[in-house]
Every structure is written in structure tokens, then in C-alpha cells.
């Protein structure tokens, strides 16, 4: 059992939890909680840590029999975990590796009979927003997520928790040049939409039954003008009252589920 917070493995987990650079260099990230750890594909597990109390539970003990793990004290788990009330289980997982080609080939590849639906994120900063978009993307049947390098780290612990497991299943990629990436998408028949104050039509008046991509901008500043110019069409989400705009994750969800509705009924 690990009972010292100065233990080398404990220090490694804390470093991975708090530093994006460390996560990038090692190609791993930290996962917390029973649900998230249970959904983690076994092949993605680098290491796992549990408290004595967690391991003593009969159901947990059965589940843990398929894994190699270290037992730690409650105090040590409290230091390793990002949450204030840890559930007694924490894992270090291997990062997924996708490319833009993977996103473009996805379930919308030639001959598959399916269509691409891509969320394109520019400089989103709030981990909760990013995690919510990933979770909603899976629920709406989005086929991939493309982000610029300035977008928040997808392996931030707060993002991971917000995804509720969708991080394991939703393809995503960071790109160095968002304009070039959008050009490649358009070259493969993906029509790009941007929610914009200049939008002529409401979002539900457009056709999303073919391959589409949605440009979502920074929470404070929205899309850069040059990024918005990449869109084939500006759309707007009509507002009642004195509300001028929606939270980025809410706006993205509105658009995603309109795609799902059209394709379900089309």
C-alpha cells in the first residue's frame, strides 16, 4: 500500500493532473471515479489506484479482478484526485491518437452510406464547455471534433469529468492551421455553417442532411472574422427576451441536435 504523498507514483499522478505539458509528453491523462474508470477500455489503462475501502467492496473487488492496481490510503487518494470528495478509484489512461484524415474518413467515408457531422471549435477556453460539447456530440451522432491549438486541453480533468465517458468514443483532433483544415473539409464536400449575427436564416431553416460542419467560437469573443468567413452559410439562433447570445456549449448543442432531428426524419 502507498501511504506517503511523496511516493514517486503519487507525484507523477499529481503532475499529470495539473500540467498539460506533462500529459502531452507522456501521452497519458488522469481519470477519476467509478463510472469513468469502469467505462475506460482496459487496453487504455496505464495504471490504477484504489483505496482500501473501495477495494473491500464486493462488487468493486469483482470488477478490479481484471486489472493490476495499487492500493493507497484515503489521504494519498485525496492528494492525487482533482475532486474534493474522491470516490476511491483513479486511473492513468493512454491518450487517443486521431488525425484529420481519421475525422474525414470516419463513418461518412465513401461507400459507407453515412454523412459527416463535424464540430469545429476555435479557441474555446472553458473546460466545462468543451466537455459538454464532447458529451452532446456523442448523443447527437456527431462524427468528429476539430479544434485549433488554442482550444482548452481536452485531457484537463474537468473536461474528462464533463464528458461522462464520451471522451473514450468521440474522435477528435487538434490542428495547427484551422483555415487549412476547413479547406480540406470543404474539399471533401462538407458544408460549413457558422452561427453569426449576420445570419439570414434561422438555424432550423437550413438543410443538414448532407455532410456538414459547424464553426463554434470563443466564449467571450466568438469566431474571428477570418474564421467566420470560411463558412458557406451564416445561421442564427433566434432569441426571446433580451438575451443576445447563448453559452458556446448550449449553442453547439442546439445545432447538433437539429442535425440529428433532420437526419432522423429525413
PDB file of C-alpha atoms in Angstrom:
ATOM      1  CA  UNK A   1       0.000   0.000   0.000  1.00  0.00           C
ATOM      2  CA  UNK A   2       1.125   3.524  -0.808  1.00  0.00           C
ATOM      3  CA  UNK A   3       0.817   5.660   2.341  1.00  0.00           C
ATOM      4  CA  UNK A   4       3.168   8.539   1.542  1.00  0.00           C
ATOM      5  CA  UNK A   5       2.258  11.579  -0.530  1.00  0.00           C
ATOM      6  CA  UNK A   6       5.924  11.878  -1.526  1.00  0.00           C
ATOM      7  CA  UNK A   7       5.797   8.492  -3.292  1.00  0.00           C
ATOM      8  CA  UNK A   8       7.087   8.675  -6.874  1.00  0.00           C
ATOM      9  CA  UNK A   9       3.847   7.330  -8.372  1.00  0.00           C
ATOM     10  CA  UNK A  10       1.755   9.800  -6.397  1.00  0.00           C
ATOM     11  CA  UNK A  11       3.904  12.707  -7.550  1.00  0.00           C
ATOM     12  CA  UNK A  12       3.570  11.511 -11.149  1.00  0.00           C
ATOM     13  CA  UNK A  13      -0.234  11.456 -10.955  1.00  0.00           C
ATOM     14  CA  UNK A  14      -0.353  14.931  -9.406  1.00  0.00           C
ATOM     15  CA  UNK A  15       1.968  16.218 -12.133  1.00  0.00           C
ATOM     16  CA  UNK A  16      -0.203  14.678 -14.852  1.00  0.00           C
ATOM     17  CA  UNK A  17      -3.370  16.018 -13.291  1.00  0.00           C
ATOM     18  CA  UNK A  18      -2.115  19.587 -13.014  1.00  0.00           C
ATOM     19  CA  UNK A  19       0.157  20.040 -16.054  1.00  0.00           C
ATOM     20  CA  UNK A  20      -0.990  19.767 -19.672  1.00  0.00           C
ATOM     21  CA  UNK A  21       2.653  19.665 -20.814  1.00  0.00           C
ATOM     22  CA  UNK A  22       3.299  16.573 -18.709  1.00  0.00           C
ATOM     23  CA  UNK A  23       0.212  14.899 -20.176  1.00  0.00           C
ATOM     24  CA  UNK A  24       1.359  15.686 -23.708  1.00  0.00           C
ATOM     25  CA  UNK A  25       4.897  14.471 -23.103  1.00  0.00           C
ATOM     26  CA  UNK A  26       3.803  11.147 -21.619  1.00  0.00           C
ATOM     27  CA  UNK A  27       0.741  10.702 -23.801  1.00  0.00           C
ATOM     28  CA  UNK A  28      -1.470   9.885 -20.805  1.00  0.00           C
ATOM     29  CA  UNK A  29      -4.119  11.549 -18.631  1.00  0.00           C
ATOM     30  CA  UNK A  30      -5.906  11.063 -15.304  1.00  0.00           C
ATOM     31  CA  UNK A  31      -9.389   9.568 -14.964  1.00  0.00           C
ATOM     32  CA  UNK A  32     -11.365   9.676 -11.704  1.00  0.00           C
ATOM     33  CA  UNK A  33     -14.441   7.999 -10.318  1.00  0.00           C
ATOM     34  CA  UNK A  34     -16.159   4.636 -10.559  1.00  0.00           C
ATOM     35  CA  UNK A  35     -18.226   5.283 -13.680  1.00  0.00           C
ATOM     36  CA  UNK A  36     -15.381   6.825 -15.671  1.00  0.00           C
ATOM     37  CA  UNK A  37     -12.917   4.122 -14.668  1.00  0.00           C
ATOM     38  CA  UNK A  38     -15.385   1.340 -15.423  1.00  0.00           C
ATOM     39  CA  UNK A  39     -16.024   2.717 -18.904  1.00  0.00           C
ATOM     40  CA  UNK A  40     -12.306   3.089 -19.587  1.00  0.00           C
ATOM     41  CA  UNK A  41     -11.298   0.473 -22.192  1.00  0.00           C
ATOM     42  CA  UNK A  42      -8.913  -1.980 -20.456  1.00  0.00           C
ATOM     43  CA  UNK A  43      -6.326  -1.551 -23.199  1.00  0.00           C
ATOM     44  CA  UNK A  44      -6.147   2.168 -22.431  1.00  0.00           C
ATOM     45  CA  UNK A  45      -5.222   1.687 -18.752  1.00  0.00           C
ATOM     46  CA  UNK A  46      -1.648   2.644 -17.867  1.00  0.00           C
ATOM     47  CA  UNK A  47      -2.059   2.293 -14.086  1.00  0.00           C
ATOM     48  CA  UNK A  48      -4.835   2.270 -11.500  1.00  0.00           C
ATOM     49  CA  UNK A  49      -5.081   3.300  -7.844  1.00  0.00           C
ATOM     50  CA  UNK A  50      -7.784   2.458  -5.303  1.00  0.00           C
ATOM     51  CA  UNK A  51      -8.367   2.989  -1.609  1.00  0.00           C
ATOM     52  CA  UNK A  52      -8.701   0.088   0.820  1.00  0.00           C
ATOM     53  CA  UNK A  53     -12.356   0.866   1.363  1.00  0.00           C
ATOM     54  CA  UNK A  54     -13.057   0.840  -2.371  1.00  0.00           C
ATOM     55  CA  UNK A  55     -11.237  -2.449  -2.902  1.00  0.00           C
ATOM     56  CA  UNK A  56     -13.043  -4.073   0.037  1.00  0.00           C
ATOM     57  CA  UNK A  57     -16.469  -3.633  -1.581  1.00  0.00           C
ATOM     58  CA  UNK A  58     -17.554  -6.972  -3.077  1.00  0.00           C
ATOM     59  CA  UNK A  59     -18.793  -5.537  -6.380  1.00  0.00           C
ATOM     60  CA  UNK A  60     -15.706  -3.378  -6.787  1.00  0.00           C
ATOM     61  CA  UNK A  61     -13.456  -6.316  -5.947  1.00  0.00           C
ATOM     62  CA  UNK A  62     -15.045  -8.377  -8.738  1.00  0.00           C
ATOM     63  CA  UNK A  63     -14.555  -5.571 -11.249  1.00  0.00           C
ATOM     64  CA  UNK A  64     -10.967  -4.946 -10.145  1.00  0.00           C
ATOM     65  CA  UNK A  65     -10.013  -8.609 -10.663  1.00  0.00           C
ATOM     66  CA  UNK A  66      -9.369  -7.811 -14.348  1.00  0.00           C
ATOM     67  CA  UNK A  67      -6.840  -5.102 -13.515  1.00  0.00           C
ATOM     68  CA  UNK A  68      -3.483  -4.618 -11.896  1.00  0.00           C
ATOM     69  CA  UNK A  69      -3.746  -1.846  -9.330  1.00  0.00           C
ATOM     70  CA  UNK A  70      -2.090  -0.155  -6.365  1.00  0.00           C
ATOM     71  CA  UNK A  71      -3.833   0.431  -3.043  1.00  0.00           C
ATOM     72  CA  UNK A  72      -3.418   3.865  -1.450  1.00  0.00           C
ATOM     73  CA  UNK A  73      -4.613   5.479   1.781  1.00  0.00           C
ATOM     74  CA  UNK A  74      -7.543   7.890   1.769  1.00  0.00           C
ATOM     75  CA  UNK A  75      -5.133  10.762   2.431  1.00  0.00           C
ATOM     76  CA  UNK A  76      -2.971   9.828  -0.555  1.00  0.00           C
ATOM     77  CA  UNK A  77      -6.047   9.487  -2.779  1.00  0.00           C
ATOM     78  CA  UNK A  78      -7.148  12.943  -1.648  1.00  0.00           C
ATOM     79  CA  UNK A  79      -3.829  14.366  -2.842  1.00  0.00           C
ATOM     80  CA  UNK A  80      -3.910  12.517  -6.171  1.00  0.00           C
ATOM     81  CA  UNK A  81      -7.524  13.337  -7.020  1.00  0.00           C
ATOM     82  CA  UNK A  82      -8.846  16.546  -8.554  1.00  0.00           C
ATOM     83  CA  UNK A  83     -12.245  16.256  -6.866  1.00  0.00           C
ATOM     84  CA  UNK A  84     -12.905  17.315  -3.273  1.00  0.00           C
ATOM     85  CA  UNK A  85     -14.640  14.043  -2.392  1.00  0.00           C
ATOM     86  CA  UNK A  86     -12.851  11.260  -4.322  1.00  0.00           C
ATOM     87  CA  UNK A  87     -14.761   8.033  -4.968  1.00  0.00           C
ATOM     88  CA  UNK A  88     -11.745   5.880  -4.142  1.00  0.00           C
ATOM     89  CA  UNK A  89     -10.611   4.933  -7.639  1.00  0.00           C
ATOM     90  CA  UNK A  90      -8.349   6.740 -10.079  1.00  0.00           C
ATOM     91  CA  UNK A  91      -6.576   5.654 -13.269  1.00  0.00           C
ATOM     92  CA  UNK A  92      -3.861   6.920 -15.559  1.00  0.00           C
ATOM     93  CA  UNK A  93      -5.022   6.275 -19.125  1.00  0.00           C
ATOM     94  CA  UNK A  94      -3.318   6.355 -22.518  1.00  0.00           C
ATOM     95  CA  UNK A  95      -4.380   9.178 -24.797  1.00  0.00           C
ATOM     96  CA  UNK A  96      -6.241   8.538 -28.043  1.00  0.00           C
ATOM     97  CA  UNK A  97      -4.483   9.440 -31.265  1.00  0.00           C
ATOM     98  CA  UNK A  98      -6.566  10.678 -34.190  1.00  0.00           C
ATOM     99  CA  UNK A  99      -5.685  12.633 -37.337  1.00  0.00           C
ATOM    100  CA  UNK A 100      -7.737  14.927 -39.550  1.00  0.00           C
ATOM    101  CA  UNK A 101      -7.741  12.072 -42.074  1.00  0.00           C
ATOM    102  CA  UNK A 102      -9.418   9.867 -39.457  1.00  0.00           C
ATOM    103  CA  UNK A 103     -12.123  12.503 -38.942  1.00  0.00           C
ATOM    104  CA  UNK A 104     -12.674  12.894 -42.681  1.00  0.00           C
ATOM    105  CA  UNK A 105     -12.685   9.158 -43.361  1.00  0.00           C
ATOM    106  CA  UNK A 106     -14.927   8.383 -40.359  1.00  0.00           C
ATOM    107  CA  UNK A 107     -18.415   6.984 -40.706  1.00  0.00           C
ATOM    108  CA  UNK A 108     -19.036   9.422 -43.546  1.00  0.00           C
ATOM    109  CA  UNK A 109     -16.371   7.887 -45.784  1.00  0.00           C
ATOM    110  CA  UNK A 110     -17.168   6.945 -49.354  1.00  0.00           C
ATOM    111  CA  UNK A 111     -19.396   3.925 -49.653  1.00  0.00           C
ATOM    112  CA  UNK A 112     -20.477   3.928 -46.029  1.00  0.00           C
ATOM    113  CA  UNK A 113     -23.839   5.488 -46.791  1.00  0.00           C
ATOM    114  CA  UNK A 114     -23.382   7.879 -43.853  1.00  0.00           C
ATOM    115  CA  UNK A 115     -22.618  11.559 -43.675  1.00  0.00           C
ATOM    116  CA  UNK A 116     -20.084  13.580 -41.740  1.00  0.00           C
ATOM    117  CA  UNK A 117     -21.173  15.959 -38.981  1.00  0.00           C
ATOM    118  CA  UNK A 118     -18.196  17.834 -37.533  1.00  0.00           C
ATOM    119  CA  UNK A 119     -17.915  20.364 -34.731  1.00  0.00           C
ATOM    120  CA  UNK A 120     -15.118  22.864 -35.408  1.00  0.00           C
ATOM    121  CA  UNK A 121     -14.005  24.698 -32.269  1.00  0.00           C
ATOM    122  CA  UNK A 122     -11.942  27.880 -32.255  1.00  0.00           C
ATOM    123  CA  UNK A 123     -10.191  28.817 -29.014  1.00  0.00           C
ATOM    124  CA  UNK A 124     -12.806  27.513 -26.557  1.00  0.00           C
ATOM    125  CA  UNK A 125     -11.327  28.065 -23.099  1.00  0.00           C
ATOM    126  CA  UNK A 126     -13.818  26.725 -20.582  1.00  0.00           C
ATOM    127  CA  UNK A 127     -13.189  23.044 -19.740  1.00  0.00           C
ATOM    128  CA  UNK A 128     -16.842  22.545 -18.818  1.00  0.00           C
ATOM    129  CA  UNK A 129     -17.988  23.856 -22.196  1.00  0.00           C
ATOM    130  CA  UNK A 130     -15.568  21.600 -24.043  1.00  0.00           C
ATOM    131  CA  UNK A 131     -16.590  18.541 -22.054  1.00  0.00           C
ATOM    132  CA  UNK A 132     -20.277  19.294 -22.555  1.00  0.00           C
ATOM    133  CA  UNK A 133     -19.785  19.636 -26.315  1.00  0.00           C
ATOM    134  CA  UNK A 134     -17.991  16.275 -26.438  1.00  0.00           C
ATOM    135  CA  UNK A 135     -20.775  14.572 -24.486  1.00  0.00           C
ATOM    136  CA  UNK A 136     -23.543  16.212 -26.532  1.00  0.00           C
ATOM    137  CA  UNK A 137     -21.670  15.352 -29.734  1.00  0.00           C
ATOM    138  CA  UNK A 138     -21.849  11.668 -28.972  1.00  0.00           C
ATOM    139  CA  UNK A 139     -25.525  11.949 -28.066  1.00  0.00           C
ATOM    140  CA  UNK A 140     -26.349  13.791 -31.302  1.00  0.00           C
ATOM    141  CA  UNK A 141     -24.385  11.446 -33.558  1.00  0.00           C
ATOM    142  CA  UNK A 142     -21.627  13.921 -34.441  1.00  0.00           C
ATOM    143  CA  UNK A 143     -18.837  12.103 -36.284  1.00  0.00           C
ATOM    144  CA  UNK A 144     -15.823  14.128 -35.118  1.00  0.00           C
ATOM    145  CA  UNK A 145     -14.478  17.261 -33.435  1.00  0.00           C
ATOM    146  CA  UNK A 146     -11.759  19.525 -34.876  1.00  0.00           C
ATOM    147  CA  UNK A 147     -10.059  22.128 -32.671  1.00  0.00           C
ATOM    148  CA  UNK A 148      -7.331  24.717 -33.040  1.00  0.00           C
ATOM    149  CA  UNK A 149      -4.321  24.511 -30.710  1.00  0.00           C
ATOM    150  CA  UNK A 150      -5.592  27.420 -28.624  1.00  0.00           C
ATOM    151  CA  UNK A 151      -8.650  25.445 -27.516  1.00  0.00           C
ATOM    152  CA  UNK A 152      -8.554  24.105 -23.953  1.00  0.00           C
ATOM    153  CA  UNK A 153      -6.757  20.814 -23.308  1.00  0.00           C
ATOM    154  CA  UNK A 154      -9.238  18.004 -23.895  1.00  0.00           C
ATOM    155  CA  UNK A 155      -7.415  15.933 -21.247  1.00  0.00           C
ATOM    156  CA  UNK A 156      -7.914  18.519 -18.496  1.00  0.00           C
ATOM    157  CA  UNK A 157      -9.549  16.638 -15.562  1.00  0.00           C
ATOM    158  CA  UNK A 158     -12.572  18.963 -15.628  1.00  0.00           C
ATOM    159  CA  UNK A 159     -13.109  18.241 -19.332  1.00  0.00           C
ATOM    160  CA  UNK A 160     -12.796  14.497 -18.716  1.00  0.00           C
ATOM    161  CA  UNK A 161     -15.426  14.561 -15.963  1.00  0.00           C
ATOM    162  CA  UNK A 162     -17.800  16.688 -18.057  1.00  0.00           C
ATOM    163  CA  UNK A 163     -17.716  14.186 -20.926  1.00  0.00           C
ATOM    164  CA  UNK A 164     -19.139  11.399 -18.716  1.00  0.00           C
ATOM    165  CA  UNK A 165     -17.261   8.796 -20.779  1.00  0.00           C
ATOM    166  CA  UNK A 166     -17.816  10.256 -24.263  1.00  0.00           C
ATOM    167  CA  UNK A 167     -14.099  11.135 -24.389  1.00  0.00           C
ATOM    168  CA  UNK A 168     -13.451   7.420 -24.966  1.00  0.00           C
ATOM    169  CA  UNK A 169     -15.658   7.245 -28.037  1.00  0.00           C
ATOM    170  CA  UNK A 170     -15.721  10.643 -29.791  1.00  0.00           C
ATOM    171  CA  UNK A 171     -12.974  11.130 -32.413  1.00  0.00           C
ATOM    172  CA  UNK A 172     -11.191  14.486 -32.134  1.00  0.00           C
ATOM    173  CA  UNK A 173      -8.084  16.235 -33.396  1.00  0.00           C
ATOM    174  CA  UNK A 174      -6.170  19.456 -32.751  1.00  0.00           C
ATOM    175  CA  UNK A 175      -4.893  21.165 -35.897  1.00  0.00           C
ATOM    176  CA  UNK A 176      -2.136  23.740 -36.371  1.00  0.00           C
ATOM    177  CA  UNK A 177      -3.996  25.582 -39.146  1.00  0.00           C
ATOM    178  CA  UNK A 178      -7.774  25.750 -38.728  1.00  0.00           C
ATOM    179  CA  UNK A 179      -8.216  27.543 -42.069  1.00  0.00           C
ATOM    180  CA  UNK A 180      -6.367  24.788 -43.924  1.00  0.00           C
ATOM    181  CA  UNK A 181      -8.342  22.117 -42.076  1.00  0.00           C
ATOM    182  CA  UNK A 182     -11.613  23.798 -43.046  1.00  0.00           C
ATOM    183  CA  UNK A 183     -10.397  23.925 -46.634  1.00  0.00           C
ATOM    184  CA  UNK A 184      -9.826  20.175 -46.587  1.00  0.00           C
ATOM    185  CA  UNK A 185     -13.279  19.585 -45.154  1.00  0.00           C
ATOM    186  CA  UNK A 186     -14.891  21.724 -47.829  1.00  0.00           C
ATOM    187  CA  UNK A 187     -12.851  19.879 -50.448  1.00  0.00           C
ATOM    188  CA  UNK A 188     -14.489  16.663 -49.276  1.00  0.00           C
ATOM    189  CA  UNK A 189     -17.988  18.063 -49.599  1.00  0.00           C
ATOM    190  CA  UNK A 190     -18.513  19.245 -46.014  1.00  0.00           C
ATOM    191  CA  UNK A 191     -20.697  22.372 -45.969  1.00  0.00           C
ATOM    192  CA  UNK A 192     -19.632  24.745 -43.206  1.00  0.00           C
ATOM    193  CA  UNK A 193     -22.078  26.747 -41.089  1.00  0.00           C
ATOM    194  CA  UNK A 194     -21.395  29.495 -38.560  1.00  0.00           C
ATOM    195  CA  UNK A 195     -23.865  30.846 -36.027  1.00  0.00           C
ATOM    196  CA  UNK A 196     -23.500  34.567 -36.637  1.00  0.00           C
ATOM    197  CA  UNK A 197     -25.306  37.852 -36.061  1.00  0.00           C
ATOM    198  CA  UNK A 198     -25.291  38.314 -39.856  1.00  0.00           C
ATOM    199  CA  UNK A 199     -27.170  35.046 -40.352  1.00  0.00           C
ATOM    200  CA  UNK A 200     -30.084  35.482 -42.764  1.00  0.00           C
ATOM    201  CA  UNK A 201     -31.925  32.280 -41.843  1.00  0.00           C
ATOM    202  CA  UNK A 202     -32.710  30.664 -38.524  1.00  0.00           C
ATOM    203  CA  UNK A 203     -30.666  27.542 -37.859  1.00  0.00           C
ATOM    204  CA  UNK A 204     -33.690  25.257 -38.374  1.00  0.00           C
ATOM    205  CA  UNK A 205     -34.366  26.620 -41.856  1.00  0.00           C
ATOM    206  CA  UNK A 206     -31.209  25.117 -43.354  1.00  0.00           C
ATOM    207  CA  UNK A 207     -30.639  21.577 -44.633  1.00  0.00           C
ATOM    208  CA  UNK A 208     -28.107  19.483 -42.692  1.00  0.00           C
ATOM    209  CA  UNK A 209     -28.861  16.097 -44.247  1.00  0.00           C
ATOM    210  CA  UNK A 210     -25.582  16.041 -46.215  1.00  0.00           C
ATOM    211  CA  UNK A 211     -22.098  16.321 -44.682  1.00  0.00           C
ATOM    212  CA  UNK A 212     -21.861  19.440 -42.506  1.00  0.00           C
ATOM    213  CA  UNK A 213     -19.529  21.228 -40.121  1.00  0.00           C
ATOM    214  CA  UNK A 214     -20.336  23.881 -37.520  1.00  0.00           C
ATOM    215  CA  UNK A 215     -17.896  26.617 -36.523  1.00  0.00           C
ATOM    216  CA  UNK A 216     -18.086  27.444 -32.796  1.00  0.00           C
ATOM    217  CA  UNK A 217     -16.076  30.360 -31.438  1.00  0.00           C
ATOM    218  CA  UNK A 218     -14.509  31.520 -28.194  1.00  0.00           C
ATOM    219  CA  UNK A 219     -16.864  32.105 -25.250  1.00  0.00           C
ATOM    220  CA  UNK A 220     -16.005  35.794 -24.930  1.00  0.00           C
ATOM    221  CA  UNK A 221     -15.152  36.879 -28.461  1.00  0.00           C
ATOM    222  CA  UNK A 222     -16.935  34.403 -30.708  1.00  0.00           C
ATOM    223  CA  UNK A 223     -15.400  33.435 -34.030  1.00  0.00           C
ATOM    224  CA  UNK A 224     -12.606  35.507 -35.503  1.00  0.00           C
ATOM    225  CA  UNK A 225     -13.768  37.355 -38.627  1.00  0.00           C
ATOM    226  CA  UNK A 226     -11.401  35.374 -40.849  1.00  0.00           C
ATOM    227  CA  UNK A 227     -12.691  32.114 -39.403  1.00  0.00           C
ATOM    228  CA  UNK A 228     -16.334  33.100 -39.815  1.00  0.00           C
ATOM    229  CA  UNK A 229     -15.522  33.937 -43.445  1.00  0.00           C
ATOM    230  CA  UNK A 230     -14.717  30.255 -44.018  1.00  0.00           C
ATOM    231  CA  UNK A 231     -18.388  29.353 -43.551  1.00  0.00           C
ATOM    232  CA  UNK A 232     -20.530  28.599 -46.579  1.00  0.00           C
ATOM    233  CA  UNK A 233     -23.540  29.919 -44.695  1.00  0.00           C
ATOM    234  CA  UNK A 234     -24.280  32.106 -41.675  1.00  0.00           C
ATOM    235  CA  UNK A 235     -27.171  30.975 -39.485  1.00  0.00           C
ATOM    236  CA  UNK A 236     -28.759  32.444 -36.378  1.00  0.00           C
ATOM    237  CA  UNK A 237     -30.417  31.042 -33.283  1.00  0.00           C
ATOM    238  CA  UNK A 238     -33.452  33.268 -32.597  1.00  0.00           C
ATOM    239  CA  UNK A 239     -33.680  34.682 -29.091  1.00  0.00           C
ATOM    240  CA  UNK A 240     -36.608  35.797 -26.979  1.00  0.00           C
ATOM    241  CA  UNK A 241     -36.426  38.483 -24.316  1.00  0.00           C
ATOM    242  CA  UNK A 242     -33.225  40.498 -24.066  1.00  0.00           C
ATOM    243  CA  UNK A 243     -30.812  37.584 -24.465  1.00  0.00           C
ATOM    244  CA  UNK A 244     -28.244  38.319 -27.172  1.00  0.00           C
ATOM    245  CA  UNK A 245     -26.377  35.024 -27.324  1.00  0.00           C
ATOM    246  CA  UNK A 246     -26.055  31.563 -25.805  1.00  0.00           C
ATOM    247  CA  UNK A 247     -23.281  29.804 -23.954  1.00  0.00           C
ATOM    248  CA  UNK A 248     -20.975  28.114 -26.516  1.00  0.00           C
ATOM    249  CA  UNK A 249     -21.879  24.603 -25.381  1.00  0.00           C
ATOM    250  CA  UNK A 250     -25.614  25.360 -25.416  1.00  0.00           C
ATOM    251  CA  UNK A 251     -25.449  26.903 -28.901  1.00  0.00           C
ATOM    252  CA  UNK A 252     -23.421  23.956 -30.176  1.00  0.00           C
ATOM    253  CA  UNK A 253     -25.945  21.518 -28.678  1.00  0.00           C
ATOM    254  CA  UNK A 254     -28.883  23.308 -30.322  1.00  0.00           C
ATOM    255  CA  UNK A 255     -27.202  22.950 -33.722  1.00  0.00           C
ATOM    256  CA  UNK A 256     -26.088  19.346 -33.195  1.00  0.00           C
ATOM    257  CA  UNK A 257     -29.498  18.103 -32.215  1.00  0.00           C
ATOM    258  CA  UNK A 258     -31.093  19.883 -35.160  1.00  0.00           C
ATOM    259  CA  UNK A 259     -28.771  17.817 -37.372  1.00  0.00           C
ATOM    260  CA  UNK A 260     -29.870  14.700 -35.505  1.00  0.00           C
ATOM    261  CA  UNK A 261     -33.545  15.624 -35.886  1.00  0.00           C
ATOM    262  CA  UNK A 262     -33.274  16.235 -39.624  1.00  0.00           C
ATOM    263  CA  UNK A 263     -31.365  13.023 -40.257  1.00  0.00           C
ATOM    264  CA  UNK A 264     -33.739  11.040 -38.103  1.00  0.00           C
ATOM    265  CA  UNK A 265     -36.730  12.339 -40.037  1.00  0.00           C
ATOM    266  CA  UNK A 266     -35.088  12.540 -43.428  1.00  0.00           C
TER     267      UNK A 266
END
